[in-house]
mmCIF file of C-alpha atoms in Angstrom:
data_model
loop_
_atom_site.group_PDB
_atom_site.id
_atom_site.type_symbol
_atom_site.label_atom_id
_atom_site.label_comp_id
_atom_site.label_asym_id
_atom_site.label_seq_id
_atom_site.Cartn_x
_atom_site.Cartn_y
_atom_site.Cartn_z
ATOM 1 C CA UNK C 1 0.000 0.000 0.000
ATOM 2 C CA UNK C 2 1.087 3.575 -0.709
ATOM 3 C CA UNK C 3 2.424 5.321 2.241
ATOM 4 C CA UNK C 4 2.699 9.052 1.482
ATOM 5 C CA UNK C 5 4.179 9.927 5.013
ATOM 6 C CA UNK C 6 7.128 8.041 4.186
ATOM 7 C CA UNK C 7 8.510 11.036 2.267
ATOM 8 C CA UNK C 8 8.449 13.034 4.997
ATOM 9 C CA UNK C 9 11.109 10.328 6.905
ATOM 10 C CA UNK C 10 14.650 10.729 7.225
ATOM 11 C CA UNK C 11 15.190 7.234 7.178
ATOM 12 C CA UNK C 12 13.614 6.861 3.713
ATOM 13 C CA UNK C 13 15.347 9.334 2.010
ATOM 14 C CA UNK C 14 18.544 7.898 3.961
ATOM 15 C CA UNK C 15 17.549 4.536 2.190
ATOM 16 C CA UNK C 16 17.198 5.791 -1.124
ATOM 17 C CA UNK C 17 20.150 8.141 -0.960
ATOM 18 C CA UNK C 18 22.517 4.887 0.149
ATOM 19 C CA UNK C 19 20.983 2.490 -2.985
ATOM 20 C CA UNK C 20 21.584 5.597 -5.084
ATOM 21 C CA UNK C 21 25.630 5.872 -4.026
ATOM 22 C CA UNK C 22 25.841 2.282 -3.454
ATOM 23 C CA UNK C 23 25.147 1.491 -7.338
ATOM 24 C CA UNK C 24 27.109 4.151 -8.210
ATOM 25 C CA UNK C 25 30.107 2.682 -5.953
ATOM 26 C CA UNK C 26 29.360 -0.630 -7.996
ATOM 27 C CA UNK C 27 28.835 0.330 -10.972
ATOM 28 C CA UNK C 28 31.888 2.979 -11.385
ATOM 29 C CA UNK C 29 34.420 0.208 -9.753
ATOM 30 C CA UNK C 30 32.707 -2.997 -12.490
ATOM 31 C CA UNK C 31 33.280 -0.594 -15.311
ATOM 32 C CA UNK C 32 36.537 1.032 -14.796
ATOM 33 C CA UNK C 33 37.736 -2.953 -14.317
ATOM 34 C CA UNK C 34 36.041 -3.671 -17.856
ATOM 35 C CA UNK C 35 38.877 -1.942 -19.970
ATOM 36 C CA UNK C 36 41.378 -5.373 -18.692
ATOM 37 C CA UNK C 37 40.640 -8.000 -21.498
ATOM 38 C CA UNK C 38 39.005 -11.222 -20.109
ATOM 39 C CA UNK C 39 36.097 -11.897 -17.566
ATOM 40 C CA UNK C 40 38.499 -11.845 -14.429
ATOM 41 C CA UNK C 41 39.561 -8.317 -13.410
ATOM 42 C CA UNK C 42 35.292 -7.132 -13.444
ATOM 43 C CA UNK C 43 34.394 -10.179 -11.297
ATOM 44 C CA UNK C 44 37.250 -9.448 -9.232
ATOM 45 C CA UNK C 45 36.716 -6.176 -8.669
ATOM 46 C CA UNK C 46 32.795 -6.566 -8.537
ATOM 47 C CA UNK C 47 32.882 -9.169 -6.028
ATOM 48 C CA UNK C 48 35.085 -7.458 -3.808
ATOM 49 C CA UNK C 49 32.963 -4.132 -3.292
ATOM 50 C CA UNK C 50 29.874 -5.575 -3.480
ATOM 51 C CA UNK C 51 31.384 -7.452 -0.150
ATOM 52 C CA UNK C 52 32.372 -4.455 1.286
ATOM 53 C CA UNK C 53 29.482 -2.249 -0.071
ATOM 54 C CA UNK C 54 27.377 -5.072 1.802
ATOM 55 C CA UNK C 55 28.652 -4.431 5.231
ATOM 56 C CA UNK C 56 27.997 -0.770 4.918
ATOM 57 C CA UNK C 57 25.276 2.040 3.922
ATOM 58 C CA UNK C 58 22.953 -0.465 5.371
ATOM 59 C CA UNK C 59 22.826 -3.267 3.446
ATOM 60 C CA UNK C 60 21.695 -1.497 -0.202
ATOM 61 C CA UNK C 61 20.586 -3.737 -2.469
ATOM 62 C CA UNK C 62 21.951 -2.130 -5.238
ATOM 63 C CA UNK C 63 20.371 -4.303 -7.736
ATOM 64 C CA UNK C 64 16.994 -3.447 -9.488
ATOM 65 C CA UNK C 65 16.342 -7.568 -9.366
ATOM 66 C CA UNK C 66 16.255 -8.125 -5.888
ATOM 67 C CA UNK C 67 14.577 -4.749 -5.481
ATOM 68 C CA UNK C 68 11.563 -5.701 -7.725
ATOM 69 C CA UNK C 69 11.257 -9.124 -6.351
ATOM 70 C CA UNK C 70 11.008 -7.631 -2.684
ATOM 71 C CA UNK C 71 8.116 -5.510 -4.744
ATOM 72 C CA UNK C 72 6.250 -8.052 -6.055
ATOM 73 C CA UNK C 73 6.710 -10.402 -2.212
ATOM 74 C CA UNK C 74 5.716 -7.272 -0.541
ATOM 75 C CA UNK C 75 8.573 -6.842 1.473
ATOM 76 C CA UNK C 76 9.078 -3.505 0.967
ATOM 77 C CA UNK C 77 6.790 -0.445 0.032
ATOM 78 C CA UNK C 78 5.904 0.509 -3.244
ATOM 79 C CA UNK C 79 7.061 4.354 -2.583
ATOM 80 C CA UNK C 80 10.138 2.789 -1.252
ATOM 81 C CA UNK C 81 10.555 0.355 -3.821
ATOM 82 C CA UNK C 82 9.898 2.432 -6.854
ATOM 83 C CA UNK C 83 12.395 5.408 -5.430
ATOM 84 C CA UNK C 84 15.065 2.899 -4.504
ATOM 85 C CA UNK C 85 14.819 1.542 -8.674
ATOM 86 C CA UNK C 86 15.146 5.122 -9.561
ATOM 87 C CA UNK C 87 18.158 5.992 -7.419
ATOM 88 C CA UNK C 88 19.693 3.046 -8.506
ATOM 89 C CA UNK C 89 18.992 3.457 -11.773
ATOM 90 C CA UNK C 90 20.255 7.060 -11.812
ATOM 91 C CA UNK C 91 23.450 6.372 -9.650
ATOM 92 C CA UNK C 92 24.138 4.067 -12.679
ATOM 93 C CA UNK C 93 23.737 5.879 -15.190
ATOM 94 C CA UNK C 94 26.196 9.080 -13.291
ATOM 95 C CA UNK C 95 28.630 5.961 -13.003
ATOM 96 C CA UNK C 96 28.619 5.361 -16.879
ATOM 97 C CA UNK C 97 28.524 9.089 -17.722
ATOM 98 C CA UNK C 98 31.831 9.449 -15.261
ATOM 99 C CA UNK C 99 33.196 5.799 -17.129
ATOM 100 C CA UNK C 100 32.329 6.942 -20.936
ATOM 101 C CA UNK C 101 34.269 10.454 -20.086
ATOM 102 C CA UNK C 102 36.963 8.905 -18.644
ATOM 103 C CA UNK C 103 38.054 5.647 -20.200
ATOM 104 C CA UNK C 104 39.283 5.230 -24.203
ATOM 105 C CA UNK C 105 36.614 2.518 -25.386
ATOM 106 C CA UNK C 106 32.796 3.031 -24.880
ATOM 107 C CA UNK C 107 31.969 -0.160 -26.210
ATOM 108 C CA UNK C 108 34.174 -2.114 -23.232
ATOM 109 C CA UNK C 109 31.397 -0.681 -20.626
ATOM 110 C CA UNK C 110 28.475 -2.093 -22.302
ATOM 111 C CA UNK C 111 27.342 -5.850 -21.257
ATOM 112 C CA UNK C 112 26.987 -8.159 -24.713
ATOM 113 C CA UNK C 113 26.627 -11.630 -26.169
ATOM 114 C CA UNK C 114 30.265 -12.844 -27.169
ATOM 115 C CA UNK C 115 31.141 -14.526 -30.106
ATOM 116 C CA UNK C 116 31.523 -17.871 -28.205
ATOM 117 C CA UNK C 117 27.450 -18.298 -27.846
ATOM 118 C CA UNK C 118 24.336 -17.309 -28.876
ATOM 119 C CA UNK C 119 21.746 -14.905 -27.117
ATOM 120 C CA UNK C 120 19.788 -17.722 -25.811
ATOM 121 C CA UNK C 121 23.265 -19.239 -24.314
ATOM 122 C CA UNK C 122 23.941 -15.714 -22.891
ATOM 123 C CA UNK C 123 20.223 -15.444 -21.199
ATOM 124 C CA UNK C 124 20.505 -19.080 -20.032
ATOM 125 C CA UNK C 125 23.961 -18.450 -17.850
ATOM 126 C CA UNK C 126 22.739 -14.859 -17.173
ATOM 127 C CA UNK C 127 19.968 -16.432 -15.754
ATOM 128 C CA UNK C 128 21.957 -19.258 -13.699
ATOM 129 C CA UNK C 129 24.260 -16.451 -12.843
ATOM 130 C CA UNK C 130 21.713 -14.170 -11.060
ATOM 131 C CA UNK C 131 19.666 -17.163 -9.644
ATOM 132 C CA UNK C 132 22.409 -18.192 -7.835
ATOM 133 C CA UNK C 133 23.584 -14.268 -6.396
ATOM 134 C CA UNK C 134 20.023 -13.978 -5.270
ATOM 135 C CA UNK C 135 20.057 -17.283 -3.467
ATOM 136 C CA UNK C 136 23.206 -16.015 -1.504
ATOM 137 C CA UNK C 137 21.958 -12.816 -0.850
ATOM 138 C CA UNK C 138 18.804 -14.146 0.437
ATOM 139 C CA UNK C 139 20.758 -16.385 2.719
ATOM 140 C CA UNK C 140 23.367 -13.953 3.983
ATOM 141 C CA UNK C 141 20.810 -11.643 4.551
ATOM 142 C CA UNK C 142 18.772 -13.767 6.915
ATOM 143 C CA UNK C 143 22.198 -14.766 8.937
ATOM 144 C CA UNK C 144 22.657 -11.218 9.479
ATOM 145 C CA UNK C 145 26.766 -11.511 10.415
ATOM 146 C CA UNK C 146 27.935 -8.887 8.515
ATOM 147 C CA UNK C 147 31.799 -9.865 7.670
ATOM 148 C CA UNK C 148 30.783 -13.673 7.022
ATOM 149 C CA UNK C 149 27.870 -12.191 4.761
ATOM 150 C CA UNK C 150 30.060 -10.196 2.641
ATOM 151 C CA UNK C 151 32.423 -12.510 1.836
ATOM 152 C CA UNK C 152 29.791 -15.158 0.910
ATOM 153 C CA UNK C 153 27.990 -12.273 -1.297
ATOM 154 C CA UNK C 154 31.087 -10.941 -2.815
ATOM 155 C CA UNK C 155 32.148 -14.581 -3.343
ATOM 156 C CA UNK C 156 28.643 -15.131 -5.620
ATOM 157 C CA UNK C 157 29.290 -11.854 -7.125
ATOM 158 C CA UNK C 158 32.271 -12.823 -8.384
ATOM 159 C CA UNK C 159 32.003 -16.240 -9.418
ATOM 160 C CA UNK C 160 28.493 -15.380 -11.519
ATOM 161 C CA UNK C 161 31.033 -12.768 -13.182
ATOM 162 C CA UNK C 162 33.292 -15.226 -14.288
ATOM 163 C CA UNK C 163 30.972 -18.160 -15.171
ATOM 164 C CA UNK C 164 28.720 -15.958 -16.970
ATOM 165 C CA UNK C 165 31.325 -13.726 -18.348
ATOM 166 C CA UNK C 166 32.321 -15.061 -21.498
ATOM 167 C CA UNK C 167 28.767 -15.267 -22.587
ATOM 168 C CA UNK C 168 26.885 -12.341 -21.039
ATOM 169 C CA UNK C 169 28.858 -10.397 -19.940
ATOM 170 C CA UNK C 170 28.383 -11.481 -16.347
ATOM 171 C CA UNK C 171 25.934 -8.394 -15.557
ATOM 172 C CA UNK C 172 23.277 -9.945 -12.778
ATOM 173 C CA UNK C 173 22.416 -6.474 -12.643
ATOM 174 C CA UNK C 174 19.880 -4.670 -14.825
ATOM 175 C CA UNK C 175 21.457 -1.421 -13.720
ATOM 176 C CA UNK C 176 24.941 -1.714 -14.557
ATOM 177 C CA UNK C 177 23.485 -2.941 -17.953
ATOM 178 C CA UNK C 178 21.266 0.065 -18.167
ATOM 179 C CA UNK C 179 23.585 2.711 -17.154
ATOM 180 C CA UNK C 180 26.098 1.834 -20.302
ATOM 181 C CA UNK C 181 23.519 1.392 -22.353
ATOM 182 C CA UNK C 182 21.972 4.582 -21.820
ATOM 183 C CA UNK C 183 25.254 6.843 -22.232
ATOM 184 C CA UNK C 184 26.864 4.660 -25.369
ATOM 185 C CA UNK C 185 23.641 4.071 -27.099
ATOM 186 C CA UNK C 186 24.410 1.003 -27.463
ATOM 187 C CA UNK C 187 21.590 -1.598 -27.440
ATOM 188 C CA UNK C 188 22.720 -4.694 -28.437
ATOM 189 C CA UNK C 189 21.203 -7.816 -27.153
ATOM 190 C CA UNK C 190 20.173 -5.363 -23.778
ATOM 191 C CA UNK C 191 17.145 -7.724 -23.212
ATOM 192 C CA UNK C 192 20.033 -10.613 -22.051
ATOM 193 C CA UNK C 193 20.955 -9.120 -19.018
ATOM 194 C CA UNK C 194 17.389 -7.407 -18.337
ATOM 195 C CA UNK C 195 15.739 -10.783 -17.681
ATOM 196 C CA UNK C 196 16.341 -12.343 -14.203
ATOM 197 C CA UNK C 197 14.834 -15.198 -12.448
ATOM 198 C CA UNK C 198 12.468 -14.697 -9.996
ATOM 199 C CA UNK C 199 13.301 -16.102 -5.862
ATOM 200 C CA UNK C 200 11.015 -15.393 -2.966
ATOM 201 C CA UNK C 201 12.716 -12.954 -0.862
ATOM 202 C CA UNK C 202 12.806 -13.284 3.023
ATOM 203 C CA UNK C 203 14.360 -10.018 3.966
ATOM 204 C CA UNK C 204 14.665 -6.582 2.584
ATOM 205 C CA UNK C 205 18.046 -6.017 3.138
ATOM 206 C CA UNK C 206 19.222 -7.947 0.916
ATOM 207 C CA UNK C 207 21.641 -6.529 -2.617
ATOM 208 C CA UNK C 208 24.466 -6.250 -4.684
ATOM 209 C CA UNK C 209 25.140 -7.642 -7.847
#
């Protein structure tokens, strides 16, 4: 149900404000990582701040996925839930803008199918990929130990990366496909990495990814 005094709470624009920078934080450190050739330096790098990004700004997810499925679950408000998909969104987008202005080659920040499959092979380990970073998330988030959490999330971050990598692109993330996409105008295949399996959250605090 819509909640209209939520705007008027500190702690909801706190929320929003910490998806907004946390995306941003993930997005800007994925995409500066993307100009080294080969799958390994983005899941590297992605995997370790989405571990640290997790034990911090209070537990963002960071990920318009998980977001939406804690929509559709109802564990979290719609005002909530539709402002934390536009901060997220727009903290992606700044992250691409800052990327594309500072890095030689656009087309390195933009999530693709590769030559080694086809876009069905791409969606099919994007898929796997993201299934299996919700799953962790969900998990880590209902253990609540912060250190042990981040590790296990930035572990899943990382190894979707590399697994889905040389297909996909590795995205799990519908906003650190979006952002590129948006500033390069580049559209190829964007549907790939905009599909994500559904899993029945338990927590909202849950992200990254």
């Amino acid at each position: 149900a819509l909640c209209p005094q939520e705007l008027r709470s500190g702690r909801f624009w706190q929320g929003v404000l910490a998806e907004a920078a946390a995306t941003l934080i993930f997005v800007g450190v994925v995409l500066g990582a993307s100009v080294a050739p080969g799958p390994l330096a983005p899941a590297l790098a992605g995997g370790l701040v989405a571990g640290a990004l997790s034990c911090t700004l209070g537990a963002p997810q960071a990920n318009p996925a998980l977001t939406l499925a804690l929509l559709c679950t109802r564990k979290l408000g719609v005002l909530r839930g539709a402002a934390g998909l536009l901060a997220q969104c727009a903290g992606a987008v700044l992250a691409a803008a800052t990327a594309h202005l500072a890095l030689p080659d656009a087309a390195n920040l933009v999530t693709r199918v590769s030559a080694a499959g086809t876009a069905g092979q791409a969606l099919l380990w994007e898929t796997f990929a993201t299934f299996q970073l919700a799953l962790t998330a969900f998990a880590a988030a209902e253990e609540r130990v912060a250190p042990q959490g981040g590790l296990a999330l930035g572990s899943a971050v990382a190894a979707g990366a590399l697994a889905a990598g040389p297909f996909s692109g590795g995205s799990m993330n519908p906003a650190r496909s979006l952002g590129p996409a948006i500033v390069t105008g580049i559209w190829d295949d964007h549907w790939v990495s905009q599909r994500h399996p559904w899993v029945p959250p338990r927590d909202p605090h849950v992200g990254m990814g």
